[in-house]
Amino acid sequence: MVVSEFTYKDRSWLKQFRLRVAGAEQSVSPQVQPDLAREKDFGPYHVTLRTSPDPPVAGHEVALVCELSRDGSPVTNLGLYLGTEVHMASWRLDGEHFGHQHTYTPEMAAMMEMMRNHEQTAKMKAEMDAMMVQLMSGPAKQVYQGPQIPVHHVFPTPGLYKLFFETAPGGTRLVTDFIVQVVEYDEGVDTSIQTIVPPSDKEPTHE
Protein backbone atom coordinates (compact mmCIF):
# COMPACT_ATOMS: atom_id res chain seq x y z
CA MET A 1 0.00 0.00 0.00
CA VAL A 2 1.35 3.42 -1.03
CA VAL A 3 -0.31 6.53 0.40
CA SER A 4 0.08 10.03 -1.04
CA GLU A 5 -1.10 13.03 0.96
CA PHE A 6 -1.00 16.49 -0.61
CA THR A 7 -2.66 19.91 -0.65
CA TYR A 8 -4.33 21.37 -3.74
CA LYS A 9 -6.56 24.44 -3.99
CA ASP A 10 -6.84 24.88 -0.22
CA ARG A 11 -7.83 21.28 0.38
CA SER A 12 -5.95 18.30 1.71
CA TRP A 13 -6.15 15.18 -0.44
CA LEU A 14 -5.32 11.55 0.29
CA LYS A 15 -4.80 8.92 -2.40
CA GLN A 16 -4.01 5.25 -1.85
CA PHE A 17 -2.54 2.77 -4.30
CA ARG A 18 -2.06 -0.98 -3.99
CA LEU A 19 1.11 -2.32 -5.59
CA ARG A 20 2.02 -5.94 -6.28
CA VAL A 21 5.72 -6.50 -5.64
CA ALA A 22 7.34 -9.00 -7.99
CA GLY A 23 9.30 -11.90 -6.55
CA ALA A 24 8.84 -15.24 -4.88
CA GLU A 25 5.43 -15.75 -3.35
CA GLN A 26 5.51 -15.75 0.42
CA SER A 27 3.42 -18.16 2.41
CA VAL A 28 0.83 -16.62 4.69
CA SER A 29 2.19 -16.21 8.19
CA PRO A 30 0.25 -17.78 11.03
CA GLN A 31 -1.94 -15.45 13.05
CA VAL A 32 0.23 -13.68 15.61
CA GLN A 33 -1.17 -12.24 18.82
CA PRO A 34 -0.78 -8.46 18.50
CA ASP A 35 1.43 -6.65 21.00
CA LEU A 36 -0.91 -4.21 22.76
CA ALA A 37 1.71 -2.96 25.22
CA ARG A 38 1.41 0.73 25.99
CA GLU A 39 4.99 1.05 27.27
CA LYS A 40 7.92 0.13 25.02
CA ASP A 41 11.63 0.75 24.67
CA PHE A 42 13.14 2.13 21.46
CA GLY A 43 16.91 2.23 21.80
CA PRO A 44 17.71 4.44 24.81
CA TYR A 45 14.16 5.86 24.90
CA HIS A 46 11.23 4.59 26.94
CA VAL A 47 7.87 5.61 25.47
CA THR A 48 4.43 5.40 27.05
CA LEU A 49 1.20 5.80 25.08
CA ARG A 50 -2.03 6.90 26.78
CA THR A 51 -5.43 7.40 25.20
CA SER A 52 -8.57 9.17 26.31
CA PRO A 53 -11.08 7.64 26.20
CA ASP A 54 -9.45 4.30 26.83
CA PRO A 55 -10.02 2.25 24.77
CA PRO A 56 -10.60 4.52 21.76
CA VAL A 57 -14.14 4.40 20.33
CA ALA A 58 -14.69 4.21 16.57
CA GLY A 59 -16.17 7.35 15.06
CA HIS A 60 -15.31 9.52 18.06
CA GLU A 61 -12.37 11.81 18.67
CA VAL A 62 -9.63 10.38 20.87
CA ALA A 63 -6.61 12.00 22.46
CA LEU A 64 -3.36 10.06 22.15
CA VAL A 65 -0.47 11.20 24.30
CA CYS A 66 3.11 9.96 23.90
CA GLU A 67 5.43 10.44 26.87
CA LEU A 68 9.18 10.06 26.32
CA SER A 69 11.97 9.45 28.78
CA ARG A 70 15.64 8.61 28.40
CA ASP A 71 17.76 6.89 31.03
CA GLY A 72 14.95 7.37 33.52
CA SER A 73 14.66 11.13 32.97
CA PRO A 74 11.84 12.93 31.11
CA VAL A 75 12.71 14.14 27.63
CA THR A 76 12.48 17.95 27.55
CA ASN A 77 14.50 18.74 24.43
CA LEU A 78 12.10 17.84 21.64
CA GLY A 79 12.85 19.44 18.31
CA LEU A 80 10.62 20.00 15.32
CA TYR A 81 10.63 17.35 12.61
CA LEU A 82 9.20 18.47 9.27
CA GLY A 83 7.49 21.38 10.99
CA THR A 84 5.90 19.70 14.02
CA GLU A 85 6.79 17.93 17.27
CA VAL A 86 5.24 14.67 16.13
CA HIS A 87 3.84 13.00 13.03
CA MET A 88 1.43 10.13 13.64
CA ALA A 89 0.52 7.67 10.90
CA SER A 90 -2.11 5.00 11.51
CA TRP A 91 -3.39 2.01 9.56
CA ARG A 92 -5.90 -0.64 10.44
CA LEU A 93 -4.00 -3.94 10.37
CA ASP A 94 -5.65 -4.95 7.11
CA GLY A 95 -4.10 -1.87 5.46
CA GLU A 96 -7.30 0.18 5.33
CA HIS A 97 -8.12 3.57 6.87
CA PHE A 98 -4.80 5.39 6.74
CA GLY A 99 -4.62 8.45 8.98
CA HIS A 100 -2.01 11.18 9.47
CA GLN A 101 -1.97 13.70 12.29
CA HIS A 102 0.37 16.29 13.80
CA THR A 103 0.69 17.73 17.28
CA TYR A 104 -2.64 18.85 18.72
CA THR A 105 -1.86 22.48 19.54
CA PRO A 106 -4.00 25.09 21.33
CA GLU A 107 -4.62 26.71 17.90
CA MET A 108 -5.96 23.44 16.55
CA ALA A 109 -8.08 22.97 19.68
CA ALA A 110 -9.65 26.42 19.20
CA MET A 111 -10.40 25.64 15.56
CA MET A 112 -12.02 22.31 16.43
CA GLU A 113 -14.13 23.97 19.13
CA MET A 114 -15.31 26.52 16.57
CA MET A 115 -16.33 23.69 14.25
CA ARG A 116 -18.31 21.98 17.00
CA ASN A 117 -20.19 25.16 17.84
CA HIS A 118 -21.31 25.98 14.30
CA GLU A 119 -23.66 24.34 11.89
CA GLN A 120 -21.63 22.27 9.43
CA THR A 121 -22.75 23.80 6.14
CA ALA A 122 -20.78 23.27 2.95
CA LYS A 123 -19.53 26.86 3.16
CA MET A 124 -18.45 26.41 6.77
CA LYS A 125 -16.59 23.21 5.93
CA ALA A 126 -14.79 24.91 3.05
CA GLU A 127 -13.77 27.77 5.33
CA MET A 128 -12.52 25.36 7.98
CA ASP A 129 -10.57 23.38 5.38
CA ALA A 130 -8.92 26.60 4.21
CA MET A 131 -8.10 27.58 7.81
CA MET A 132 -6.57 24.16 8.47
CA VAL A 133 -4.42 24.38 5.33
CA GLN A 134 -3.30 27.87 6.35
CA LEU A 135 -2.46 26.63 9.84
CA MET A 136 -0.49 23.67 8.52
CA SER A 137 1.38 25.69 5.88
CA GLY A 138 2.32 28.58 8.15
CA PRO A 139 5.71 29.04 9.82
CA ALA A 140 6.67 26.08 12.02
CA LYS A 141 6.03 26.86 15.68
CA GLN A 142 7.09 24.67 18.57
CA VAL A 143 4.60 24.41 21.44
CA TYR A 144 5.74 21.30 23.30
CA GLN A 145 9.28 20.61 24.50
CA GLY A 146 8.31 17.25 26.03
CA PRO A 147 8.07 14.86 27.68
CA GLN A 148 4.40 14.63 26.58
CA ILE A 149 3.09 15.20 23.06
CA PRO A 150 -0.67 15.16 22.32
CA VAL A 151 -2.34 14.05 19.10
CA HIS A 152 -6.08 13.91 18.34
CA HIS A 153 -7.59 11.49 15.85
CA VAL A 154 -10.86 9.82 14.85
CA PHE A 155 -10.60 6.12 14.01
CA PRO A 156 -13.41 5.49 11.51
CA THR A 157 -14.10 1.83 12.31
CA PRO A 158 -13.40 -0.62 15.14
CA GLY A 159 -10.42 -2.96 14.90
CA LEU A 160 -6.69 -3.15 15.53
CA TYR A 161 -4.65 -0.17 14.33
CA LYS A 162 -0.91 0.16 13.95
CA LEU A 163 0.34 3.59 14.99
CA PHE A 164 3.70 5.15 14.11
CA PHE A 165 4.96 8.25 15.92
CA GLU A 166 7.84 10.23 14.43
CA THR A 167 9.56 12.67 16.80
CA ALA A 168 12.96 14.35 17.16
CA PRO A 169 14.28 14.39 20.75
CA GLY A 170 17.46 16.39 20.77
CA GLY A 171 16.93 17.00 17.07
CA THR A 172 17.47 13.32 16.20
CA ARG A 173 14.68 11.48 14.39
CA LEU A 174 12.98 8.77 16.45
CA VAL A 175 10.23 6.45 15.16
CA THR A 176 8.09 4.52 17.65
CA ASP A 177 5.15 2.20 17.05
CA PHE A 178 2.19 0.77 18.94
CA ILE A 179 -0.93 -1.28 18.25
CA VAL A 180 -4.23 -0.14 19.75
CA GLN A 181 -7.63 -1.79 19.90
CA VAL A 182 -10.45 0.51 18.76
CA VAL A 183 -13.86 -0.61 19.99
CA GLU A 184 -17.29 -0.17 18.45
CA TYR A 185 -19.56 2.50 19.89
CA ASP A 186 -22.21 1.21 22.25
CA GLU A 187 -25.02 3.16 23.87
CA GLY A 188 -23.84 4.64 27.15
CA VAL A 189 -20.12 4.37 26.41
CA ASP A 190 -18.22 7.41 27.68
CA THR A 191 -16.52 9.05 24.70
CA SER A 192 -15.43 12.23 26.49
CA ILE A 193 -11.77 13.25 26.42
CA GLN A 194 -10.24 13.72 29.86
CA THR A 195 -6.58 13.97 28.86
CA ILE A 196 -5.30 17.54 28.85
CA VAL A 197 -1.62 18.20 28.19
CA PRO A 198 -0.62 21.81 28.89
CA PRO A 199 1.86 23.45 26.50
CA SER A 200 5.44 23.89 27.61
CA ASP A 201 6.23 26.79 29.96
CA LYS A 202 8.82 27.94 27.45
CA GLU A 203 7.90 30.45 24.79
CA PRO A 204 7.04 28.88 21.42
CA THR A 205 9.96 28.84 19.03
CA HIS A 206 9.79 29.39 15.28
CA GLU A 207 11.76 27.57 12.62
PDB file of C-alpha atoms in Angstrom:
ATOM      1  CA  MET A   1       0.000   0.000   0.000  1.00  0.00           C
ATOM      2  CA  VAL A   2       1.351   3.424  -1.026  1.00  0.00           C
ATOM      3  CA  VAL A   3      -0.313   6.533   0.401  1.00  0.00           C
ATOM      4  CA  SER A   4       0.084  10.029  -1.043  1.00  0.00           C
ATOM      5  CA  GLU A   5      -1.101  13.033   0.959  1.00  0.00           C
ATOM      6  CA  PHE A   6      -1.003  16.493  -0.611  1.00  0.00           C
ATOM      7  CA  THR A   7      -2.657  19.913  -0.653  1.00  0.00           C
ATOM      8  CA  TYR A   8      -4.331  21.365  -3.741  1.00  0.00           C
ATOM      9  CA  LYS A   9      -6.564  24.441  -3.993  1.00  0.00           C
ATOM     10  CA  ASP A  10      -6.838  24.884  -0.217  1.00  0.00           C
ATOM     11  CA  ARG A  11      -7.829  21.275   0.383  1.00  0.00           C
ATOM     12  CA  SER A  12      -5.952  18.299   1.714  1.00  0.00           C
ATOM     13  CA  TRP A  13      -6.154  15.175  -0.436  1.00  0.00           C
ATOM     14  CA  LEU A  14      -5.325  11.553   0.287  1.00  0.00           C
ATOM     15  CA  LYS A  15      -4.801   8.924  -2.400  1.00  0.00           C
ATOM     16  CA  GLN A  16      -4.014   5.253  -1.848  1.00  0.00           C
ATOM     17  CA  PHE A  17      -2.540   2.770  -4.301  1.00  0.00           C
ATOM     18  CA  ARG A  18      -2.059  -0.983  -3.986  1.00  0.00           C
ATOM     19  CA  LEU A  19       1.107  -2.324  -5.595  1.00  0.00           C
ATOM     20  CA  ARG A  20       2.021  -5.936  -6.278  1.00  0.00           C
ATOM     21  CA  VAL A  21       5.715  -6.502  -5.638  1.00  0.00           C
ATOM     22  CA  ALA A  22       7.337  -9.001  -7.985  1.00  0.00           C
ATOM     23  CA  GLY A  23       9.303 -11.903  -6.549  1.00  0.00           C
ATOM     24  CA  ALA A  24       8.836 -15.237  -4.883  1.00  0.00           C
ATOM     25  CA  GLU A  25       5.425 -15.751  -3.349  1.00  0.00           C
ATOM     26  CA  GLN A  26       5.507 -15.751   0.420  1.00  0.00           C
ATOM     27  CA  SER A  27       3.422 -18.158   2.412  1.00  0.00           C
ATOM     28  CA  VAL A  28       0.832 -16.623   4.688  1.00  0.00           C
ATOM     29  CA  SER A  29       2.193 -16.212   8.193  1.00  0.00           C
ATOM     30  CA  PRO A  30       0.248 -17.784  11.031  1.00  0.00           C
ATOM     31  CA  GLN A  31      -1.940 -15.451  13.049  1.00  0.00           C
ATOM     32  CA  VAL A  32       0.226 -13.676  15.611  1.00  0.00           C
ATOM     33  CA  GLN A  33      -1.166 -12.245  18.822  1.00  0.00           C
ATOM     34  CA  PRO A  34      -0.777  -8.458  18.504  1.00  0.00           C
ATOM     35  CA  ASP A  35       1.428  -6.647  21.004  1.00  0.00           C
ATOM     36  CA  LEU A  36      -0.912  -4.206  22.757  1.00  0.00           C
ATOM     37  CA  ALA A  37       1.715  -2.964  25.219  1.00  0.00           C
ATOM     38  CA  ARG A  38       1.408   0.728  25.990  1.00  0.00           C
ATOM     39  CA  GLU A  39       4.994   1.046  27.270  1.00  0.00           C
ATOM     40  CA  LYS A  40       7.918   0.127  25.021  1.00  0.00           C
ATOM     41  CA  ASP A  41      11.635   0.754  24.669  1.00  0.00           C
ATOM     42  CA  PHE A  42      13.142   2.133  21.463  1.00  0.00           C
ATOM     43  CA  GLY A  43      16.912   2.231  21.798  1.00  0.00           C
ATOM     44  CA  PRO A  44      17.709   4.442  24.811  1.00  0.00           C
ATOM     45  CA  TYR A  45      14.161   5.860  24.897  1.00  0.00           C
ATOM     46  CA  HIS A  46      11.232   4.589  26.944  1.00  0.00           C
ATOM     47  CA  VAL A  47       7.871   5.610  25.468  1.00  0.00           C
ATOM     48  CA  THR A  48       4.427   5.395  27.054  1.00  0.00           C
ATOM     49  CA  LEU A  49       1.202   5.803  25.076  1.00  0.00           C
ATOM     50  CA  ARG A  50      -2.029   6.897  26.783  1.00  0.00           C
ATOM     51  CA  THR A  51      -5.431   7.400  25.198  1.00  0.00           C
ATOM     52  CA  SER A  52      -8.574   9.173  26.311  1.00  0.00           C
ATOM     53  CA  PRO A  53     -11.076   7.640  26.203  1.00  0.00           C
ATOM     54  CA  ASP A  54      -9.447   4.296  26.827  1.00  0.00           C
ATOM     55  CA  PRO A  55     -10.023   2.247  24.768  1.00  0.00           C
ATOM     56  CA  PRO A  56     -10.597   4.518  21.762  1.00  0.00           C
ATOM     57  CA  VAL A  57     -14.135   4.405  20.329  1.00  0.00           C
ATOM     58  CA  ALA A  58     -14.691   4.211  16.573  1.00  0.00           C
ATOM     59  CA  GLY A  59     -16.174   7.355  15.063  1.00  0.00           C
ATOM     60  CA  HIS A  60     -15.311   9.522  18.060  1.00  0.00           C
ATOM     61  CA  GLU A  61     -12.372  11.810  18.670  1.00  0.00           C
ATOM     62  CA  VAL A  62      -9.631  10.382  20.865  1.00  0.00           C
ATOM     63  CA  ALA A  63      -6.605  12.000  22.464  1.00  0.00           C
ATOM     64  CA  LEU A  64      -3.362  10.063  22.151  1.00  0.00           C
ATOM     65  CA  VAL A  65      -0.465  11.196  24.301  1.00  0.00           C
ATOM     66  CA  CYS A  66       3.107   9.961  23.904  1.00  0.00           C
ATOM     67  CA  GLU A  67       5.432  10.435  26.870  1.00  0.00           C
ATOM     68  CA  LEU A  68       9.176  10.061  26.321  1.00  0.00           C
ATOM     69  CA  SER A  69      11.969   9.446  28.776  1.00  0.00           C
ATOM     70  CA  ARG A  70      15.644   8.606  28.397  1.00  0.00           C
ATOM     71  CA  ASP A  71      17.764   6.886  31.028  1.00  0.00           C
ATOM     72  CA  GLY A  72      14.950   7.373  33.517  1.00  0.00           C
ATOM     73  CA  SER A  73      14.660  11.131  32.966  1.00  0.00           C
ATOM     74  CA  PRO A  74      11.839  12.932  31.109  1.00  0.00           C
ATOM     75  CA  VAL A  75      12.709  14.144  27.629  1.00  0.00           C
ATOM     76  CA  THR A  76      12.482  17.946  27.548  1.00  0.00           C
ATOM     77  CA  ASN A  77      14.498  18.739  24.428  1.00  0.00           C
ATOM     78  CA  LEU A  78      12.100  17.837  21.636  1.00  0.00           C
ATOM     79  CA  GLY A  79      12.850  19.441  18.314  1.00  0.00           C
ATOM     80  CA  LEU A  80      10.622  19.998  15.322  1.00  0.00           C
ATOM     81  CA  TYR A  81      10.626  17.345  12.615  1.00  0.00           C
ATOM     82  CA  LEU A  82       9.199  18.471   9.271  1.00  0.00           C
ATOM     83  CA  GLY A  83       7.495  21.379  10.988  1.00  0.00           C
ATOM     84  CA  THR A  84       5.901  19.698  14.021  1.00  0.00           C
ATOM     85  CA  GLU A  85       6.793  17.934  17.271  1.00  0.00           C
ATOM     86  CA  VAL A  86       5.236  14.666  16.130  1.00  0.00           C
ATOM     87  CA  HIS A  87       3.838  13.001  13.030  1.00  0.00           C
ATOM     88  CA  MET A  88       1.433  10.130  13.636  1.00  0.00           C
ATOM     89  CA  ALA A  89       0.522   7.673  10.901  1.00  0.00           C
ATOM     90  CA  SER A  90      -2.105   5.000  11.505  1.00  0.00           C
ATOM     91  CA  TRP A  91      -3.390   2.013   9.557  1.00  0.00           C
ATOM     92  CA  ARG A  92      -5.905  -0.645  10.440  1.00  0.00           C
ATOM     93  CA  LEU A  93      -3.997  -3.937  10.374  1.00  0.00           C
ATOM     94  CA  ASP A  94      -5.654  -4.946   7.108  1.00  0.00           C
ATOM     95  CA  GLY A  95      -4.098  -1.870   5.461  1.00  0.00           C
ATOM     96  CA  GLU A  96      -7.296   0.179   5.329  1.00  0.00           C
ATOM     97  CA  HIS A  97      -8.121   3.570   6.875  1.00  0.00           C
ATOM     98  CA  PHE A  98      -4.800   5.394   6.736  1.00  0.00           C
ATOM     99  CA  GLY A  99      -4.625   8.452   8.981  1.00  0.00           C
ATOM    100  CA  HIS A 100      -2.012  11.176   9.468  1.00  0.00           C
ATOM    101  CA  GLN A 101      -1.966  13.699  12.292  1.00  0.00           C
ATOM    102  CA  HIS A 102       0.368  16.288  13.796  1.00  0.00           C
ATOM    103  CA  THR A 103       0.695  17.732  17.281  1.00  0.00           C
ATOM    104  CA  TYR A 104      -2.638  18.851  18.719  1.00  0.00           C
ATOM    105  CA  THR A 105      -1.858  22.482  19.540  1.00  0.00           C
ATOM    106  CA  PRO A 106      -4.002  25.093  21.327  1.00  0.00           C
ATOM    107  CA  GLU A 107      -4.618  26.706  17.901  1.00  0.00           C
ATOM    108  CA  MET A 108      -5.964  23.442  16.550  1.00  0.00           C
ATOM    109  CA  ALA A 109      -8.082  22.969  19.680  1.00  0.00           C
ATOM    110  CA  ALA A 110      -9.647  26.416  19.200  1.00  0.00           C
ATOM    111  CA  MET A 111     -10.396  25.635  15.561  1.00  0.00           C
ATOM    112  CA  MET A 112     -12.025  22.306  16.431  1.00  0.00           C
ATOM    113  CA  GLU A 113     -14.128  23.974  19.126  1.00  0.00           C
ATOM    114  CA  MET A 114     -15.310  26.525  16.571  1.00  0.00           C
ATOM    115  CA  MET A 115     -16.330  23.695  14.249  1.00  0.00           C
ATOM    116  CA  ARG A 116     -18.312  21.979  16.995  1.00  0.00           C
ATOM    117  CA  ASN A 117     -20.186  25.156  17.844  1.00  0.00           C
ATOM    118  CA  HIS A 118     -21.306  25.985  14.296  1.00  0.00           C
ATOM    119  CA  GLU A 119     -23.659  24.343  11.891  1.00  0.00           C
ATOM    120  CA  GLN A 120     -21.627  22.272   9.431  1.00  0.00           C
ATOM    121  CA  THR A 121     -22.748  23.801   6.144  1.00  0.00           C
ATOM    122  CA  ALA A 122     -20.779  23.270   2.945  1.00  0.00           C
ATOM    123  CA  LYS A 123     -19.527  26.863   3.164  1.00  0.00           C
ATOM    124  CA  MET A 124     -18.451  26.414   6.772  1.00  0.00           C
ATOM    125  CA  LYS A 125     -16.594  23.205   5.931  1.00  0.00           C
ATOM    126  CA  ALA A 126     -14.787  24.906   3.049  1.00  0.00           C
ATOM    127  CA  GLU A 127     -13.770  27.773   5.332  1.00  0.00           C
ATOM    128  CA  MET A 128     -12.524  25.362   7.984  1.00  0.00           C
ATOM    129  CA  ASP A 129     -10.571  23.379   5.384  1.00  0.00           C
ATOM    130  CA  ALA A 130      -8.917  26.596   4.214  1.00  0.00           C
ATOM    131  CA  MET A 131      -8.102  27.583   7.806  1.00  0.00           C
ATOM    132  CA  MET A 132      -6.575  24.164   8.469  1.00  0.00           C
ATOM    133  CA  VAL A 133      -4.418  24.381   5.330  1.00  0.00           C
ATOM    134  CA  GLN A 134      -3.297  27.875   6.349  1.00  0.00           C
ATOM    135  CA  LEU A 135      -2.457  26.633   9.836  1.00  0.00           C
ATOM    136  CA  MET A 136      -0.487  23.666   8.523  1.00  0.00           C
ATOM    137  CA  SER A 137       1.380  25.690   5.879  1.00  0.00           C
ATOM    138  CA  GLY A 138       2.317  28.585   8.149  1.00  0.00           C
ATOM    139  CA  PRO A 139       5.710  29.038   9.822  1.00  0.00           C
ATOM    140  CA  ALA A 140       6.667  26.077  12.022  1.00  0.00           C
ATOM    141  CA  LYS A 141       6.026  26.864  15.676  1.00  0.00           C
ATOM    142  CA  GLN A 142       7.089  24.672  18.574  1.00  0.00           C
ATOM    143  CA  VAL A 143       4.604  24.415  21.438  1.00  0.00           C
ATOM    144  CA  TYR A 144       5.737  21.298  23.295  1.00  0.00           C
ATOM    145  CA  GLN A 145       9.278  20.611  24.503  1.00  0.00           C
ATOM    146  CA  GLY A 146       8.311  17.246  26.031  1.00  0.00           C
ATOM    147  CA  PRO A 147       8.065  14.864  27.684  1.00  0.00           C
ATOM    148  CA  GLN A 148       4.397  14.628  26.583  1.00  0.00           C
ATOM    149  CA  ILE A 149       3.086  15.201  23.064  1.00  0.00           C
ATOM    150  CA  PRO A 150      -0.669  15.161  22.325  1.00  0.00           C
ATOM    151  CA  VAL A 151      -2.340  14.054  19.102  1.00  0.00           C
ATOM    152  CA  HIS A 152      -6.082  13.909  18.345  1.00  0.00           C
ATOM    153  CA  HIS A 153      -7.588  11.491  15.851  1.00  0.00           C
ATOM    154  CA  VAL A 154     -10.858   9.819  14.852  1.00  0.00           C
ATOM    155  CA  PHE A 155     -10.600   6.117  14.014  1.00  0.00           C
ATOM    156  CA  PRO A 156     -13.411   5.486  11.511  1.00  0.00           C
ATOM    157  CA  THR A 157     -14.096   1.827  12.314  1.00  0.00           C
ATOM    158  CA  PRO A 158     -13.400  -0.622  15.138  1.00  0.00           C
ATOM    159  CA  GLY A 159     -10.424  -2.960  14.900  1.00  0.00           C
ATOM    160  CA  LEU A 160      -6.693  -3.151  15.532  1.00  0.00           C
ATOM    161  CA  TYR A 161      -4.652  -0.171  14.329  1.00  0.00           C
ATOM    162  CA  LYS A 162      -0.907   0.158  13.952  1.00  0.00           C
ATOM    163  CA  LEU A 163       0.344   3.589  14.989  1.00  0.00           C
ATOM    164  CA  PHE A 164       3.697   5.147  14.106  1.00  0.00           C
ATOM    165  CA  PHE A 165       4.961   8.252  15.924  1.00  0.00           C
ATOM    166  CA  GLU A 166       7.835  10.234  14.434  1.00  0.00           C
ATOM    167  CA  THR A 167       9.558  12.669  16.804  1.00  0.00           C
ATOM    168  CA  ALA A 168      12.959  14.349  17.162  1.00  0.00           C
ATOM    169  CA  PRO A 169      14.275  14.390  20.752  1.00  0.00           C
ATOM    170  CA  GLY A 170      17.463  16.394  20.775  1.00  0.00           C
ATOM    171  CA  GLY A 171      16.927  17.004  17.073  1.00  0.00           C
ATOM    172  CA  THR A 172      17.471  13.316  16.204  1.00  0.00           C
ATOM    173  CA  ARG A 173      14.684  11.476  14.387  1.00  0.00           C
ATOM    174  CA  LEU A 174      12.978   8.768  16.447  1.00  0.00           C
ATOM    175  CA  VAL A 175      10.230   6.449  15.161  1.00  0.00           C
ATOM    176  CA  THR A 176       8.093   4.519  17.646  1.00  0.00           C
ATOM    177  CA  ASP A 177       5.154   2.198  17.047  1.00  0.00           C
ATOM    178  CA  PHE A 178       2.194   0.768  18.944  1.00  0.00           C
ATOM    179  CA  ILE A 179      -0.929  -1.278  18.247  1.00  0.00           C
ATOM    180  CA  VAL A 180      -4.232  -0.138  19.749  1.00  0.00           C
ATOM    181  CA  GLN A 181      -7.628  -1.793  19.896  1.00  0.00           C
ATOM    182  CA  VAL A 182     -10.447   0.513  18.757  1.00  0.00           C
ATOM    183  CA  VAL A 183     -13.863  -0.606  19.988  1.00  0.00           C
ATOM    184  CA  GLU A 184     -17.290  -0.168  18.448  1.00  0.00           C
ATOM    185  CA  TYR A 185     -19.556   2.505  19.885  1.00  0.00           C
ATOM    186  CA  ASP A 186     -22.206   1.206  22.251  1.00  0.00           C
ATOM    187  CA  GLU A 187     -25.025   3.160  23.873  1.00  0.00           C
ATOM    188  CA  GLY A 188     -23.841   4.637  27.151  1.00  0.00           C
ATOM    189  CA  VAL A 189     -20.120   4.374  26.411  1.00  0.00           C
ATOM    190  CA  ASP A 190     -18.221   7.412  27.677  1.00  0.00           C
ATOM    191  CA  THR A 191     -16.518   9.050  24.698  1.00  0.00           C
ATOM    192  CA  SER A 192     -15.430  12.232  26.490  1.00  0.00           C
ATOM    193  CA  ILE A 193     -11.770  13.249  26.420  1.00  0.00           C
ATOM    194  CA  GLN A 194     -10.243  13.719  29.857  1.00  0.00           C
ATOM    195  CA  THR A 195      -6.581  13.967  28.859  1.00  0.00           C
ATOM    196  CA  ILE A 196      -5.299  17.542  28.848  1.00  0.00           C
ATOM    197  CA  VAL A 197      -1.621  18.199  28.193  1.00  0.00           C
ATOM    198  CA  PRO A 198      -0.618  21.805  28.891  1.00  0.00           C
ATOM    199  CA  PRO A 199       1.858  23.451  26.500  1.00  0.00           C
ATOM    200  CA  SER A 200       5.436  23.894  27.611  1.00  0.00           C
ATOM    201  CA  ASP A 201       6.226  26.788  29.961  1.00  0.00           C
ATOM    202  CA  LYS A 202       8.817  27.935  27.452  1.00  0.00           C
ATOM    203  CA  GLU A 203       7.899  30.451  24.786  1.00  0.00           C
ATOM    204  CA  PRO A 204       7.043  28.883  21.418  1.00  0.00           C
ATOM    205  CA  THR A 205       9.962  28.840  19.031  1.00  0.00           C
ATOM    206  CA  HIS A 206       9.785  29.386  15.280  1.00  0.00           C
ATOM    207  CA  GLU A 207      11.758  27.574  12.618  1.00  0.00           C
TER     208      GLU A 207
END
